[in-house]
Amino acid sequence: FVELGSISGMLLAGPLSDLRQFEAVFAFMIVCAVSPAFLIWKNWIGETPGPARPFIRITLPTDRRQRFMIAVVAMTGVAAIPAVLLSNFADTAVGLAISGQIVLYALIATYYIFPRMMFRVALFQVLIAVFSPSIGGALDFFYTAGPECLPNGPHFSYSFFTSIVGIIGISMSLLGIFVYELTLTEVRYRTVLIGTQVLSALTGASDLFLVLGLNLRLGIPYHLAFVLGEAIAEPLLNKLNDIPTSTLLSKVAPKGLESSSFSFLAGIANFAYMI
């Protein structure tokens, strides 16, 4: 359902961007972001009302170790706010330094406070993120620049770059779920993770392939080459990698702190990707 929701958003985002109706895109986003509040207020979740109690009630566990765990998770979450603000409004180098410090602090805290296997999974996530550099944001300008800026460039429209490519990518993610379920559920996690990481590294070179114009030398149009790499191979491999990774996170979370541990590890990974 998350993927299907993304498809509906992309169907609107691309054409509206081509029409330069960016305000309409943000208005649509705000409506979508606020809409769950109405569903919760109407109790579509189906919760049974309990006894009257304060709107906000904080109940800390009696176990001192679990209190330390909660404090580490909370501090990591709060640190995200200044890191994002400084990265966008101050200096990228400052944001980089803060992200690096947060990742280091979180890994050290995980090593001493959480189960050792959880530290290993966190370290694995950080290494994968840091050693998977991405320049996709910078290349957006290469792909969408007009002929007056880049005469022999791809000249992708937003409808193609955002909507068509995005929908194909989401379809590949959905396909990845079925491929994993049908072919990889009996395969060891380690084998799946190594295989998908190696293939992802190879497909990650597709951007370089296009920037150097090697596709044109082989007679492959920019649109087709981009779809094969960015829209088909990468989302499919990412989904095949995400499923065992998410399962590993659920396996190593301490009992009673599953949701906090999952969000904590996801947060560490996000800071690592910021780096």
PDB file of C-alpha atoms in Angstrom:
ATOM      1  CA  PHE A   1       0.000   0.000   0.000  1.00  0.00           C
ATOM      2  CA  VAL A   2       2.916   2.329   0.624  1.00  0.00           C
ATOM      3  CA  GLU A   3       4.166   1.655  -2.894  1.00  0.00           C
ATOM      4  CA  LEU A   4       0.699   2.190  -4.392  1.00  0.00           C
ATOM      5  CA  GLY A   5       0.420   5.512  -2.568  1.00  0.00           C
ATOM      6  CA  SER A   6       3.780   6.541  -4.013  1.00  0.00           C
ATOM      7  CA  ILE A   7       2.524   5.759  -7.518  1.00  0.00           C
ATOM      8  CA  SER A   8      -0.469   8.075  -7.092  1.00  0.00           C
ATOM      9  CA  GLY A   9       1.802  10.877  -5.914  1.00  0.00           C
ATOM     10  CA  MET A  10       4.239  10.455  -8.797  1.00  0.00           C
ATOM     11  CA  LEU A  11       1.415  10.507 -11.343  1.00  0.00           C
ATOM     12  CA  LEU A  12       0.705  14.074 -10.241  1.00  0.00           C
ATOM     13  CA  ALA A  13       4.208  15.333  -9.412  1.00  0.00           C
ATOM     14  CA  GLY A  14       5.781  14.943 -12.860  1.00  0.00           C
ATOM     15  CA  PRO A  15       3.137  16.656 -15.038  1.00  0.00           C
ATOM     16  CA  LEU A  16       2.597  19.443 -12.477  1.00  0.00           C
ATOM     17  CA  SER A  17       6.344  20.096 -12.397  1.00  0.00           C
ATOM     18  CA  ASP A  18       6.464  20.320 -16.192  1.00  0.00           C
ATOM     19  CA  LEU A  19       3.683  22.916 -15.968  1.00  0.00           C
ATOM     20  CA  ARG A  20       5.742  24.753 -13.278  1.00  0.00           C
ATOM     21  CA  GLN A  21       2.864  24.318 -10.833  1.00  0.00           C
ATOM     22  CA  PHE A  22       5.149  23.634  -7.888  1.00  0.00           C
ATOM     23  CA  GLU A  23       2.756  25.260  -5.404  1.00  0.00           C
ATOM     24  CA  ALA A  24       0.121  22.701  -6.408  1.00  0.00           C
ATOM     25  CA  VAL A  25       2.590  19.878  -5.714  1.00  0.00           C
ATOM     26  CA  PHE A  26       3.211  21.159  -2.182  1.00  0.00           C
ATOM     27  CA  ALA A  27      -0.498  21.777  -1.590  1.00  0.00           C
ATOM     28  CA  PHE A  28      -1.203  18.161  -2.548  1.00  0.00           C
ATOM     29  CA  MET A  29       1.577  16.988  -0.224  1.00  0.00           C
ATOM     30  CA  ILE A  30       0.140  18.969   2.716  1.00  0.00           C
ATOM     31  CA  VAL A  31      -3.333  17.498   2.194  1.00  0.00           C
ATOM     32  CA  CYS A  32      -1.889  13.973   2.089  1.00  0.00           C
ATOM     33  CA  ALA A  33       0.218  14.594   5.195  1.00  0.00           C
ATOM     34  CA  VAL A  34      -2.734  15.914   7.227  1.00  0.00           C
ATOM     35  CA  SER A  35      -5.328  13.362   6.082  1.00  0.00           C
ATOM     36  CA  PRO A  36      -4.325  10.572   8.535  1.00  0.00           C
ATOM     37  CA  ALA A  37      -5.300  12.841  11.449  1.00  0.00           C
ATOM     38  CA  PHE A  38      -8.952  12.675  10.346  1.00  0.00           C
ATOM     39  CA  LEU A  39      -8.859   8.883  10.097  1.00  0.00           C
ATOM     40  CA  ILE A  40      -7.314   8.577  13.559  1.00  0.00           C
ATOM     41  CA  TRP A  41      -9.864  11.031  15.005  1.00  0.00           C
ATOM     42  CA  LYS A  42     -12.656   8.906  13.515  1.00  0.00           C
ATOM     43  CA  ASN A  43     -10.989   5.830  15.043  1.00  0.00           C
ATOM     44  CA  TRP A  44     -10.607   3.875  11.812  1.00  0.00           C
ATOM     45  CA  ILE A  45      -7.851   2.049  13.678  1.00  0.00           C
ATOM     46  CA  GLY A  46     -10.604   0.427  15.743  1.00  0.00           C
ATOM     47  CA  GLU A  47      -9.163   0.958  19.210  1.00  0.00           C
ATOM     48  CA  THR A  48     -11.418   0.144  22.147  1.00  0.00           C
ATOM     49  CA  PRO A  49     -11.736   3.133  24.521  1.00  0.00           C
ATOM     50  CA  GLY A  50     -10.107   2.477  27.866  1.00  0.00           C
ATOM     51  CA  PRO A  51     -10.368   4.266  31.221  1.00  0.00           C
ATOM     52  CA  ALA A  52      -9.824   8.023  31.296  1.00  0.00           C
ATOM     53  CA  ARG A  53      -6.155   8.972  31.478  1.00  0.00           C
ATOM     54  CA  PRO A  54      -3.870  11.927  30.669  1.00  0.00           C
ATOM     55  CA  PHE A  55      -3.393  12.731  26.985  1.00  0.00           C
ATOM     56  CA  ILE A  56       0.371  12.227  27.371  1.00  0.00           C
ATOM     57  CA  ARG A  57       1.682   9.734  29.880  1.00  0.00           C
ATOM     58  CA  ILE A  58       5.348   8.823  30.145  1.00  0.00           C
ATOM     59  CA  THR A  59       6.084   5.488  31.767  1.00  0.00           C
ATOM     60  CA  LEU A  60       9.772   4.649  32.056  1.00  0.00           C
ATOM     61  CA  PRO A  61      10.869   1.044  32.622  1.00  0.00           C
ATOM     62  CA  THR A  62      12.259   0.158  36.019  1.00  0.00           C
ATOM     63  CA  ASP A  63      15.259  -1.604  34.481  1.00  0.00           C
ATOM     64  CA  ARG A  64      18.205   0.820  34.412  1.00  0.00           C
ATOM     65  CA  ARG A  65      19.655  -0.701  31.242  1.00  0.00           C
ATOM     66  CA  GLN A  66      16.401  -0.162  29.363  1.00  0.00           C
ATOM     67  CA  ARG A  67      16.333   3.463  30.547  1.00  0.00           C
ATOM     68  CA  PHE A  68      19.780   3.971  29.034  1.00  0.00           C
ATOM     69  CA  MET A  69      18.528   2.405  25.797  1.00  0.00           C
ATOM     70  CA  ILE A  70      15.569   4.806  25.647  1.00  0.00           C
ATOM     71  CA  ALA A  71      17.861   7.789  26.381  1.00  0.00           C
ATOM     72  CA  VAL A  72      20.226   6.825  23.539  1.00  0.00           C
ATOM     73  CA  VAL A  73      17.332   6.421  21.095  1.00  0.00           C
ATOM     74  CA  ALA A  74      15.803   9.765  22.136  1.00  0.00           C
ATOM     75  CA  MET A  75      19.082  11.692  21.897  1.00  0.00           C
ATOM     76  CA  THR A  76      19.763  10.284  18.438  1.00  0.00           C
ATOM     77  CA  GLY A  77      16.312  11.339  17.266  1.00  0.00           C
ATOM     78  CA  VAL A  78      16.600  14.856  18.689  1.00  0.00           C
ATOM     79  CA  ALA A  79      20.042  15.284  17.113  1.00  0.00           C
ATOM     80  CA  ALA A  80      18.492  14.873  13.660  1.00  0.00           C
ATOM     81  CA  ILE A  81      16.862  18.314  13.849  1.00  0.00           C
ATOM     82  CA  PRO A  82      20.037  20.454  14.211  1.00  0.00           C
ATOM     83  CA  ALA A  83      21.888  18.193  11.755  1.00  0.00           C
ATOM     84  CA  VAL A  84      19.321  18.825   9.004  1.00  0.00           C
ATOM     85  CA  LEU A  85      19.035  22.548   9.750  1.00  0.00           C
ATOM     86  CA  LEU A  86      22.789  23.094   9.746  1.00  0.00           C
ATOM     87  CA  SER A  87      23.240  21.048   6.558  1.00  0.00           C
ATOM     88  CA  ASN A  88      20.670  23.123   4.689  1.00  0.00           C
ATOM     89  CA  PHE A  89      21.067  26.593   6.150  1.00  0.00           C
ATOM     90  CA  ALA A  90      24.647  26.770   7.420  1.00  0.00           C
ATOM     91  CA  ASP A  91      27.300  24.706   5.704  1.00  0.00           C
ATOM     92  CA  THR A  92      27.329  21.202   4.268  1.00  0.00           C
ATOM     93  CA  ALA A  93      30.688  20.588   5.946  1.00  0.00           C
ATOM     94  CA  VAL A  94      29.136  21.384   9.340  1.00  0.00           C
ATOM     95  CA  GLY A  95      26.282  18.973   8.675  1.00  0.00           C
ATOM     96  CA  LEU A  96      28.801  16.344   7.595  1.00  0.00           C
ATOM     97  CA  ALA A  97      30.807  16.756  10.800  1.00  0.00           C
ATOM     98  CA  ILE A  98      27.685  16.577  12.980  1.00  0.00           C
ATOM     99  CA  SER A  99      26.370  13.505  11.147  1.00  0.00           C
ATOM    100  CA  GLY A 100      29.723  11.770  11.574  1.00  0.00           C
ATOM    101  CA  GLN A 101      29.790  12.536  15.305  1.00  0.00           C
ATOM    102  CA  ILE A 102      26.210  11.313  15.774  1.00  0.00           C
ATOM    103  CA  VAL A 103      26.932   8.055  13.956  1.00  0.00           C
ATOM    104  CA  LEU A 104      30.080   7.518  16.045  1.00  0.00           C
ATOM    105  CA  TYR A 105      28.244   8.287  19.297  1.00  0.00           C
ATOM    106  CA  ALA A 106      25.339   6.009  18.348  1.00  0.00           C
ATOM    107  CA  LEU A 107      27.658   3.117  17.454  1.00  0.00           C
ATOM    108  CA  ILE A 108      29.609   3.450  20.724  1.00  0.00           C
ATOM    109  CA  ALA A 109      26.366   3.600  22.714  1.00  0.00           C
ATOM    110  CA  THR A 110      24.998   0.597  20.840  1.00  0.00           C
ATOM    111  CA  TYR A 111      28.163  -1.368  21.602  1.00  0.00           C
ATOM    112  CA  TYR A 112      27.939  -0.790  25.352  1.00  0.00           C
ATOM    113  CA  ILE A 113      24.184  -0.685  25.968  1.00  0.00           C
ATOM    114  CA  PHE A 114      22.423  -2.873  23.415  1.00  0.00           C
ATOM    115  CA  PRO A 115      23.027  -6.566  22.704  1.00  0.00           C
ATOM    116  CA  ARG A 116      26.286  -7.142  20.822  1.00  0.00           C
ATOM    117  CA  MET A 117      24.518  -8.573  17.780  1.00  0.00           C
ATOM    118  CA  MET A 118      22.524  -5.357  17.444  1.00  0.00           C
ATOM    119  CA  PHE A 119      25.797  -3.419  17.368  1.00  0.00           C
ATOM    120  CA  ARG A 120      27.055  -5.635  14.554  1.00  0.00           C
ATOM    121  CA  VAL A 121      23.911  -5.000  12.507  1.00  0.00           C
ATOM    122  CA  ALA A 122      24.202  -1.249  13.139  1.00  0.00           C
ATOM    123  CA  LEU A 123      27.869  -1.262  12.092  1.00  0.00           C
ATOM    124  CA  PHE A 124      26.943  -3.234   8.965  1.00  0.00           C
ATOM    125  CA  GLN A 125      24.348  -0.611   8.052  1.00  0.00           C
ATOM    126  CA  VAL A 126      26.804   2.250   8.563  1.00  0.00           C
ATOM    127  CA  LEU A 127      29.532   0.625   6.462  1.00  0.00           C
ATOM    128  CA  ILE A 128      27.108  -0.147   3.628  1.00  0.00           C
ATOM    129  CA  ALA A 129      25.808   3.437   3.627  1.00  0.00           C
ATOM    130  CA  VAL A 130      29.173   5.192   3.867  1.00  0.00           C
ATOM    131  CA  PHE A 131      30.739   3.040   1.157  1.00  0.00           C
ATOM    132  CA  SER A 132      27.806   3.567  -1.212  1.00  0.00           C
ATOM    133  CA  PRO A 133      28.341   7.171  -2.298  1.00  0.00           C
ATOM    134  CA  SER A 134      25.469   8.736  -4.206  1.00  0.00           C
ATOM    135  CA  ILE A 135      25.588  11.716  -6.547  1.00  0.00           C
ATOM    136  CA  GLY A 136      22.004  11.333  -7.740  1.00  0.00           C
ATOM    137  CA  GLY A 137      20.944  14.736  -6.437  1.00  0.00           C
ATOM    138  CA  ALA A 138      23.654  16.486  -8.437  1.00  0.00           C
ATOM    139  CA  LEU A 139      22.884  14.467 -11.555  1.00  0.00           C
ATOM    140  CA  ASP A 140      19.233  15.598 -11.522  1.00  0.00           C
ATOM    141  CA  PHE A 141      20.455  18.769 -13.237  1.00  0.00           C
ATOM    142  CA  PHE A 142      22.341  16.755 -15.859  1.00  0.00           C
ATOM    143  CA  TYR A 143      19.283  14.698 -16.714  1.00  0.00           C
ATOM    144  CA  THR A 144      16.735  17.548 -16.810  1.00  0.00           C
ATOM    145  CA  ALA A 145      18.858  20.382 -18.273  1.00  0.00           C
ATOM    146  CA  GLY A 146      17.521  21.847 -21.521  1.00  0.00           C
ATOM    147  CA  PRO A 147      19.396  22.000 -24.849  1.00  0.00           C
ATOM    148  CA  GLU A 148      20.428  25.613 -24.194  1.00  0.00           C
ATOM    149  CA  CYS A 149      22.379  24.400 -21.148  1.00  0.00           C
ATOM    150  CA  LEU A 150      23.510  20.940 -22.303  1.00  0.00           C
ATOM    151  CA  PRO A 151      23.242  20.555 -26.093  1.00  0.00           C
ATOM    152  CA  ASN A 152      23.831  16.798 -26.283  1.00  0.00           C
ATOM    153  CA  GLY A 153      22.274  15.888 -22.920  1.00  0.00           C
ATOM    154  CA  PRO A 154      19.343  13.618 -22.084  1.00  0.00           C
ATOM    155  CA  HIS A 155      16.821  16.522 -21.802  1.00  0.00           C
ATOM    156  CA  PHE A 156      14.381  14.493 -19.666  1.00  0.00           C
ATOM    157  CA  SER A 157      11.021  16.051 -18.901  1.00  0.00           C
ATOM    158  CA  TYR A 158       9.775  15.945 -15.314  1.00  0.00           C
ATOM    159  CA  SER A 159       6.897  13.763 -16.447  1.00  0.00           C
ATOM    160  CA  PHE A 160       9.411  11.161 -17.592  1.00  0.00           C
ATOM    161  CA  PHE A 161      12.060  11.729 -14.899  1.00  0.00           C
ATOM    162  CA  THR A 162       9.658  11.813 -11.947  1.00  0.00           C
ATOM    163  CA  SER A 163       6.451  10.067 -12.972  1.00  0.00           C
ATOM    164  CA  ILE A 164       7.312   7.420 -15.561  1.00  0.00           C
ATOM    165  CA  VAL A 165      10.674   6.414 -14.106  1.00  0.00           C
ATOM    166  CA  GLY A 166       9.280   6.597 -10.563  1.00  0.00           C
ATOM    167  CA  ILE A 167       6.300   4.374 -11.355  1.00  0.00           C
ATOM    168  CA  ILE A 168       8.509   1.831 -13.112  1.00  0.00           C
ATOM    169  CA  GLY A 169      10.827   1.865 -10.088  1.00  0.00           C
ATOM    170  CA  ILE A 170       7.979   1.261  -7.656  1.00  0.00           C
ATOM    171  CA  SER A 171       6.689  -1.552  -9.858  1.00  0.00           C
ATOM    172  CA  MET A 172      10.155  -3.122  -9.684  1.00  0.00           C
ATOM    173  CA  SER A 173      10.099  -2.789  -5.889  1.00  0.00           C
ATOM    174  CA  LEU A 174       6.776  -4.617  -5.787  1.00  0.00           C
ATOM    175  CA  LEU A 175       8.193  -7.244  -8.124  1.00  0.00           C
ATOM    176  CA  GLY A 176      11.186  -7.579  -5.806  1.00  0.00           C
ATOM    177  CA  ILE A 177       8.880  -8.630  -2.948  1.00  0.00           C
ATOM    178  CA  PHE A 178       7.478 -11.482  -5.035  1.00  0.00           C
ATOM    179  CA  VAL A 179      10.891 -12.459  -6.408  1.00  0.00           C
ATOM    180  CA  TYR A 180      12.271 -12.696  -2.873  1.00  0.00           C
ATOM    181  CA  GLU A 181       9.278 -14.660  -1.643  1.00  0.00           C
ATOM    182  CA  LEU A 182       9.415 -17.114  -4.548  1.00  0.00           C
ATOM    183  CA  THR A 183      13.171 -17.631  -4.883  1.00  0.00           C
ATOM    184  CA  LEU A 184      15.199 -16.353  -1.913  1.00  0.00           C
ATOM    185  CA  THR A 185      13.339 -17.246   1.285  1.00  0.00           C
ATOM    186  CA  GLU A 186      15.418 -20.424   1.695  1.00  0.00           C
ATOM    187  CA  VAL A 187      18.708 -18.716   0.862  1.00  0.00           C
ATOM    188  CA  ARG A 188      20.999 -17.540   3.669  1.00  0.00           C
ATOM    189  CA  TYR A 189      20.807 -13.843   4.493  1.00  0.00           C
ATOM    190  CA  ARG A 190      24.550 -13.491   4.040  1.00  0.00           C
ATOM    191  CA  THR A 191      24.387 -14.839   0.483  1.00  0.00           C
ATOM    192  CA  VAL A 192      21.508 -12.524  -0.453  1.00  0.00           C
ATOM    193  CA  LEU A 193      23.152  -9.455   1.083  1.00  0.00           C
ATOM    194  CA  ILE A 194      26.537 -10.056  -0.549  1.00  0.00           C
ATOM    195  CA  GLY A 195      24.970 -10.827  -3.931  1.00  0.00           C
ATOM    196  CA  THR A 196      22.716  -7.767  -3.959  1.00  0.00           C
ATOM    197  CA  GLN A 197      25.508  -5.469  -2.755  1.00  0.00           C
ATOM    198  CA  VAL A 198      27.855  -6.603  -5.525  1.00  0.00           C
ATOM    199  CA  LEU A 199      25.172  -6.229  -8.200  1.00  0.00           C
ATOM    200  CA  SER A 200      24.137  -2.828  -6.785  1.00  0.00           C
ATOM    201  CA  ALA A 201      27.730  -1.634  -7.044  1.00  0.00           C
ATOM    202  CA  LEU A 202      27.799  -2.646 -10.707  1.00  0.00           C
ATOM    203  CA  THR A 203      24.454  -1.021 -11.558  1.00  0.00           C
ATOM    204  CA  GLY A 204      25.519   2.082  -9.629  1.00  0.00           C
ATOM    205  CA  ALA A 205      27.965   2.722 -12.455  1.00  0.00           C
ATOM    206  CA  SER A 206      25.035   3.333 -14.819  1.00  0.00           C
ATOM    207  CA  ASP A 207      25.157   7.075 -14.037  1.00  0.00           C
ATOM    208  CA  LEU A 208      28.804   7.235 -15.105  1.00  0.00           C
ATOM    209  CA  PHE A 209      27.867   5.253 -18.208  1.00  0.00           C
ATOM    210  CA  LEU A 210      25.339   7.936 -19.175  1.00  0.00           C
ATOM    211  CA  VAL A 211      27.418  10.980 -18.191  1.00  0.00           C
ATOM    212  CA  LEU A 212      30.292   9.787 -20.385  1.00  0.00           C
ATOM    213  CA  GLY A 213      27.871   9.191 -23.260  1.00  0.00           C
ATOM    214  CA  LEU A 214      28.891   5.537 -23.610  1.00  0.00           C
ATOM    215  CA  ASN A 215      25.265   4.599 -24.232  1.00  0.00           C
ATOM    216  CA  LEU A 216      25.223   6.739 -27.390  1.00  0.00           C
ATOM    217  CA  ARG A 217      28.335   4.986 -28.699  1.00  0.00           C
ATOM    218  CA  LEU A 218      26.455   1.714 -28.322  1.00  0.00           C
ATOM    219  CA  GLY A 219      23.368   3.137 -29.992  1.00  0.00           C
ATOM    220  CA  ILE A 220      21.266   3.090 -26.791  1.00  0.00           C
ATOM    221  CA  PRO A 221      19.082   6.209 -26.288  1.00  0.00           C
ATOM    222  CA  TYR A 222      19.355   8.078 -22.987  1.00  0.00           C
ATOM    223  CA  HIS A 223      15.750   7.274 -22.041  1.00  0.00           C
ATOM    224  CA  LEU A 224      16.137   3.511 -22.485  1.00  0.00           C
ATOM    225  CA  ALA A 225      19.538   3.356 -20.775  1.00  0.00           C
ATOM    226  CA  PHE A 226      18.240   5.351 -17.796  1.00  0.00           C
ATOM    227  CA  VAL A 227      15.157   3.149 -17.418  1.00  0.00           C
ATOM    228  CA  LEU A 228      17.217  -0.055 -17.516  1.00  0.00           C
ATOM    229  CA  GLY A 229      19.578   1.140 -14.784  1.00  0.00           C
ATOM    230  CA  GLU A 230      17.792   3.616 -12.517  1.00  0.00           C
ATOM    231  CA  ALA A 231      14.195   2.460 -12.921  1.00  0.00           C
ATOM    232  CA  ILE A 232      14.557  -1.319 -13.190  1.00  0.00           C
ATOM    233  CA  ALA A 233      17.826  -2.694 -11.820  1.00  0.00           C
ATOM    234  CA  GLU A 234      18.410  -0.429  -8.810  1.00  0.00           C
ATOM    235  CA  PRO A 235      14.892  -0.558  -7.228  1.00  0.00           C
ATOM    236  CA  LEU A 236      14.713  -4.324  -7.726  1.00  0.00           C
ATOM    237  CA  LEU A 237      18.105  -4.919  -6.107  1.00  0.00           C
ATOM    238  CA  ASN A 238      17.362  -2.446  -3.301  1.00  0.00           C
ATOM    239  CA  LYS A 239      14.165  -4.305  -2.407  1.00  0.00           C
ATOM    240  CA  LEU A 240      15.946  -7.683  -2.467  1.00  0.00           C
ATOM    241  CA  ASN A 241      18.500  -6.161  -0.087  1.00  0.00           C
ATOM    242  CA  ASP A 242      15.988  -4.360   2.154  1.00  0.00           C
ATOM    243  CA  ILE A 243      13.920  -7.440   3.012  1.00  0.00           C
ATOM    244  CA  PRO A 244      16.702  -9.468   4.732  1.00  0.00           C
ATOM    245  CA  THR A 245      18.093  -6.277   6.301  1.00  0.00           C
ATOM    246  CA  SER A 246      14.710  -5.402   7.836  1.00  0.00           C
ATOM    247  CA  THR A 247      14.286  -8.971   9.021  1.00  0.00           C
ATOM    248  CA  LEU A 248      17.698  -8.868  10.675  1.00  0.00           C
ATOM    249  CA  LEU A 249      16.707  -5.707  12.537  1.00  0.00           C
ATOM    250  CA  SER A 250      13.587  -7.399  13.880  1.00  0.00           C
ATOM    251  CA  LYS A 251      15.611 -10.447  14.992  1.00  0.00           C
ATOM    252  CA  VAL A 252      18.189  -8.526  17.041  1.00  0.00           C
ATOM    253  CA  ALA A 253      15.853  -6.035  18.771  1.00  0.00           C
ATOM    254  CA  PRO A 254      15.667  -6.481  22.585  1.00  0.00           C
ATOM    255  CA  LYS A 255      12.341  -7.823  23.840  1.00  0.00           C
ATOM    256  CA  GLY A 256       9.961  -5.006  24.750  1.00  0.00           C
ATOM    257  CA  LEU A 257      11.939  -2.421  22.783  1.00  0.00           C
ATOM    258  CA  GLU A 258      11.242  -3.670  19.266  1.00  0.00           C
ATOM    259  CA  SER A 259       9.768  -0.462  17.810  1.00  0.00           C
ATOM    260  CA  SER A 260      12.350   1.792  19.479  1.00  0.00           C
ATOM    261  CA  SER A 261      15.233  -0.433  18.367  1.00  0.00           C
ATOM    262  CA  PHE A 262      13.957  -0.600  14.798  1.00  0.00           C
ATOM    263  CA  SER A 263      13.580   3.180  14.542  1.00  0.00           C
ATOM    264  CA  PHE A 264      16.965   3.681  16.239  1.00  0.00           C
ATOM    265  CA  LEU A 265      18.776   1.468  13.727  1.00  0.00           C
ATOM    266  CA  ALA A 266      16.916   3.128  10.868  1.00  0.00           C
ATOM    267  CA  GLY A 267      18.001   6.508  12.255  1.00  0.00           C
ATOM    268  CA  ILE A 268      21.646   5.443  12.398  1.00  0.00           C
ATOM    269  CA  ALA A 269      21.395   4.317   8.775  1.00  0.00           C
ATOM    270  CA  ASN A 270      19.882   7.671   7.758  1.00  0.00           C
ATOM    271  CA  PHE A 271      22.723   9.605   9.377  1.00  0.00           C
ATOM    272  CA  ALA A 272      25.202   7.323   7.617  1.00  0.00           C
ATOM    273  CA  TYR A 273      23.499   8.030   4.274  1.00  0.00           C
ATOM    274  CA  MET A 274      23.742  11.757   5.045  1.00  0.00           C
ATOM    275  CA  ILE A 275      27.502  11.284   5.250  1.00  0.00           C
TER     276      ILE A 275
END
